[in-house]
């Protein structure tokens, strides 16, 4: 490779891409950015870091013989033509996790799973901080790891998605945790089997492994089956912290002081006559099933909908028959969902606003309105948080 090969390439200008840019430019020549979008989400933030950043949208304009290494964002399409070009030119493709874990693997607790990741890392951070440890939860929860690589902490609690695992070449950790595996992101991954194998990589080069029953792997702790996912998450946290040498009684006391995160089975009731639950974080049928099980003794009026990511609601049919008073379906995949649960005679509406309004109108005293979409939010919203805030706004409008 020639002497002019001095620049790194970053694929994708989202939060991770911006973080990579800030970190790499401290170490070397300012990196090149590739993003096919007309207006990448972090362009404005990038311009605050660099007056004239090099952003290319056509991979044919890249001189690959001048690229030293490539760093890929978790949301970047793994099958893009530029990936093939990089491989053809023998250019190593890494992630921000590769850089971070090379420095902090011995202090890193990695947490993944289809559901519960953010709740667990948030609870871990709360308990550990409460017990006097210097710790921060980072990663897939919206805090790019490289933004914290220079911090001196006792531990880093890191939420890891399947996309981040797939794009990371070398995983390594003090403790690794796989909370659960159920079908998700099958619109991106080739199959559930591929998704499962990606998730299991969390255990690579880990000193201590915690996972659920049925993985077929040699684990240090196997988590028992617990239907209440809040209790399950708490047990996972206890397992991690007991391994770190903390006392069980102290852990349990601090768990009780934790305030649940918004949009996760969040009770936003405005009066005693009607219980209203905001579970906007529910982005797949598995998390919807967990919500139904939690409130199975109530008269549930359920609101579901959005983009269902090639996942079927049909396996939930019997659970919904048994535990719901009425189901309202909305969003881009409303007809597909309605067909899968047609025996329930769901009420089908175009938008979330319409669904919430009709569900409230349908409700009577002592009902429980459960907003647990079981789908991604991208048909109407930027993310599940925006969807959750919109739900709260609608409840204040129609109930308040």
XYZ file of N, CA, C and O in Angstrom, residues 133-200:
272
model
N -19.929 3.104 43.167
C -19.042 2.818 42.044
C -19.136 3.920 40.978
O -20.196 4.512 40.794
N -18.015 4.168 40.310
C -18.003 5.091 39.184
C -18.350 4.298 37.928
O -17.584 3.430 37.506
N -19.503 4.582 37.347
C -20.001 3.765 36.240
C -20.865 4.613 35.327
O -21.435 5.622 35.745
N -20.972 4.188 34.066
C -21.848 4.883 33.117
C -22.418 3.862 32.147
O -21.724 2.943 31.705
N -23.720 4.014 31.828
C -24.337 3.152 30.816
C -24.243 3.851 29.467
O -24.640 5.009 29.323
N -23.709 3.141 28.480
C -23.447 3.725 27.166
C -23.771 2.714 26.067
O -24.195 1.593 26.349
N -23.597 3.103 24.818
C -23.794 2.187 23.704
C -25.079 2.436 22.951
O -25.387 3.572 22.570
N -25.854 1.381 22.793
C -27.077 1.446 21.989
C -28.181 2.268 22.638
O -29.210 2.536 22.012
N -27.991 2.700 23.872
C -28.994 3.514 24.560
C -28.875 4.998 24.204
O -29.496 5.854 24.847
N -28.102 5.318 23.178
C -28.027 6.705 22.714
C -26.763 7.442 23.102
O -26.614 8.629 22.810
N -25.815 6.739 23.753
C -24.557 7.361 24.169
C -23.391 6.609 23.524
O -22.924 5.598 24.055
N -22.927 7.070 22.351
C -21.865 6.366 21.631
C -20.641 6.105 22.509
O -20.200 6.988 23.257
N -20.103 4.899 22.402
C -19.041 4.476 23.322
C -17.795 5.346 23.233
O -17.145 5.617 24.251
N -17.449 5.798 22.028
C -16.207 6.560 21.881
C -16.272 7.936 22.527
O -15.227 8.542 22.801
N -17.462 8.421 22.787
C -17.595 9.698 23.496
C -17.142 9.569 24.945
O -16.960 10.578 25.640
N -16.939 8.329 25.406
C -16.600 8.085 26.812
C -15.300 7.311 26.978
O -14.958 6.910 28.090
N -14.564 7.126 25.898
C -13.370 6.284 25.944
C -12.270 6.855 26.837
O -11.453 6.118 27.392
N -12.247 8.164 27.036
C -11.193 8.784 27.845
C -11.596 8.946 29.312
O -10.796 9.426 30.124
N -12.810 8.522 29.661
C -13.269 8.665 31.046
C -12.662 7.585 31.939
O -12.485 6.438 31.520
N -12.353 7.962 33.157
C -11.789 7.028 34.124
C -12.902 6.565 35.070
O -13.289 7.273 36.000
N -13.400 5.384 34.802
C -14.509 4.829 35.577
C -14.141 3.447 36.094
O -13.196 2.816 35.614
N -14.924 2.969 37.056
C -14.727 1.606 37.550
C -15.237 0.597 36.522
O -14.596 -0.431 36.286
N -16.401 0.923 35.946
C -17.009 0.010 34.967
C -17.764 0.792 33.900
O -18.246 1.910 34.152
N -17.872 0.181 32.733
C -18.738 0.676 31.668
C -19.825 -0.379 31.437
O -19.519 -1.546 31.164
N -21.083 0.027 31.570
C -22.206 -0.871 31.301
C -22.698 -0.535 29.894
O -23.172 0.575 29.641
N -22.576 -1.498 28.986
C -22.755 -1.183 27.570
C -23.922 -1.965 26.968
O -23.914 -3.207 26.968
N -24.898 -1.245 26.468
C -26.001 -1.865 25.737
C -25.546 -2.129 24.306
O -25.020 -1.238 23.634
N -25.776 -3.358 23.837
C -25.282 -3.761 22.525
C -26.428 -4.343 21.695
O -27.100 -5.275 22.122
N -26.645 -3.802 20.500
C -27.674 -4.308 19.594
C -27.100 -5.389 18.686
O -25.885 -5.554 18.573
N -27.980 -6.101 17.995
C -27.515 -7.116 17.044
C -26.702 -6.473 15.919
O -25.734 -7.063 15.422
N -27.060 -5.256 15.531
C -26.333 -4.568 14.468
C -24.913 -4.227 14.917
O -23.954 -4.326 14.143
N -24.771 -3.810 16.166
C -23.443 -3.485 16.680
C -22.575 -4.732 16.812
O -21.384 -4.702 16.521
N -23.185 -5.830 17.245
C -22.436 -7.093 17.340
C -21.970 -7.531 15.957
O -20.804 -7.897 15.758
N -22.886 -7.484 14.993
C -22.577 -7.952 13.649
C -21.442 -7.167 13.012
O -20.632 -7.716 12.247
N -21.350 -5.887 13.334
C -20.365 -5.026 12.699
C -19.061 -4.926 13.482
O -18.137 -4.218 13.082
N -18.983 -5.610 14.627
C -17.777 -5.578 15.451
C -16.940 -6.829 15.206
O -17.443 -7.948 15.293
N -15.676 -6.624 14.914
C -14.802 -7.744 14.570
C -14.336 -8.502 15.800
O -14.289 -9.737 15.818
N -14.006 -7.764 16.866
C -13.441 -8.403 18.051
C -14.167 -7.945 19.307
O -13.943 -6.847 19.810
N -15.057 -8.800 19.806
C -15.756 -8.536 21.063
C -14.936 -9.086 22.222
O -14.357 -10.168 22.127
N -14.904 -8.347 23.319
C -14.171 -8.781 24.498
C -14.739 -8.044 25.696
O -15.065 -6.853 25.596
N -14.894 -8.756 26.831
C -15.541 -8.102 27.971
C -15.219 -8.788 29.292
O -14.762 -9.945 29.320
N -15.474 -8.085 30.368
C -15.389 -8.654 31.711
C -16.571 -9.587 31.951
O -16.413 -10.739 32.357
N -17.789 -9.067 31.673
C -19.029 -9.839 31.822
C -19.879 -9.611 30.584
O -20.007 -8.482 30.106
N -20.467 -10.662 30.064
C -21.384 -10.531 28.928
C -22.721 -11.148 29.292
O -22.777 -12.205 29.930
N -23.798 -10.491 28.876
C -25.144 -10.920 29.241
C -26.034 -10.963 28.002
O -26.141 -9.978 27.270
N -26.649 -12.111 27.780
C -27.692 -12.261 26.768
C -28.997 -12.465 27.517
O -29.192 -13.499 28.158
N -29.882 -11.482 27.480
C -31.114 -11.538 28.266
C -32.120 -12.518 27.687
O -32.734 -13.295 28.421
N -32.321 -12.478 26.386
C -33.333 -13.300 25.728
C -33.130 -13.217 24.220
O -32.427 -12.331 23.725
N -33.744 -14.150 23.507
C -33.731 -14.102 22.046
C -35.117 -14.472 21.540
O -35.656 -15.524 21.884
N -35.690 -13.598 20.752
C -36.939 -13.895 20.054
C -36.873 -13.201 18.697
O -36.058 -12.294 18.508
N -37.676 -13.622 17.726
C -37.582 -13.038 16.381
C -37.708 -11.512 16.390
O -38.616 -10.961 17.006
N -36.789 -10.849 15.724
C -36.821 -9.388 15.577
C -35.867 -9.002 14.454
O -34.948 -9.745 14.113
N -36.106 -7.847 13.860
C -35.246 -7.308 12.794
C -35.089 -8.287 11.627
O -34.056 -8.283 10.942
N -36.120 -9.111 11.397
C -36.017 -10.069 10.298
C -36.182 -9.393 8.941
O -36.011 -10.033 7.903
N -36.519 -8.113 8.959
C -36.522 -7.331 7.725
C -35.097 -6.968 7.308
O -34.854 -6.554 6.177
N -34.145 -7.152 8.223
C -32.741 -6.837 7.957
C -31.878 -8.105 7.966
O -31.090 -8.336 7.052
N -32.028 -8.923 8.998
C -31.278 -10.175 9.067
C -31.950 -11.224 8.175
O -33.169 -11.243 8.022
N -31.135 -12.117 7.643
C -31.644 -13.095 6.681
C -32.646 -14.066 7.302
O -33.587 -14.513 6.641
N -32.443 -14.416 8.567
C -33.310 -15.401 9.216
C -33.191 -15.273 10.725
O -32.267 -14.616 11.238
N -34.094 -15.931 11.441
C -34.017 -15.955 12.900
C -32.752 -16.678 13.346
O -32.117 -16.313 14.337
N -32.355 -17.697 12.607
C -31.146 -18.447 12.934
C -29.912 -17.550 12.846
O -29.037 -17.583 13.726
N -29.868 -16.726 11.795
C -28.743 -15.799 11.668
C -28.753 -14.773 12.802
O -27.707 -14.479 13.400
N -29.929 -14.261 13.098
C -30.081 -13.286 14.191
C -29.608 -13.894 15.515
O -28.906 -13.252 16.301
N -29.972 -15.157 15.757
C -29.580 -15.851 16.989
C -28.065 -16.006 17.075
O -27.461 -15.756 18.127
N -27.451 -16.418 15.982
C -26.000 -16.606 15.974
C -25.276 -15.281 16.206
O -24.228 -15.241 16.878
N -25.812 -14.207 15.667
C -25.217 -12.888 15.888
C -25.287 -12.533 17.375
O -24.291 -12.100 17.981
N -26.438 -12.727 17.983
C -26.605 -12.407 19.398
C -25.654 -13.210 20.285
O -25.088 -12.700 21.264
N -25.454 -14.476 19.953
C -24.590 -15.340 20.764
C -23.135 -14.891 20.748
O -22.358 -15.253 21.642
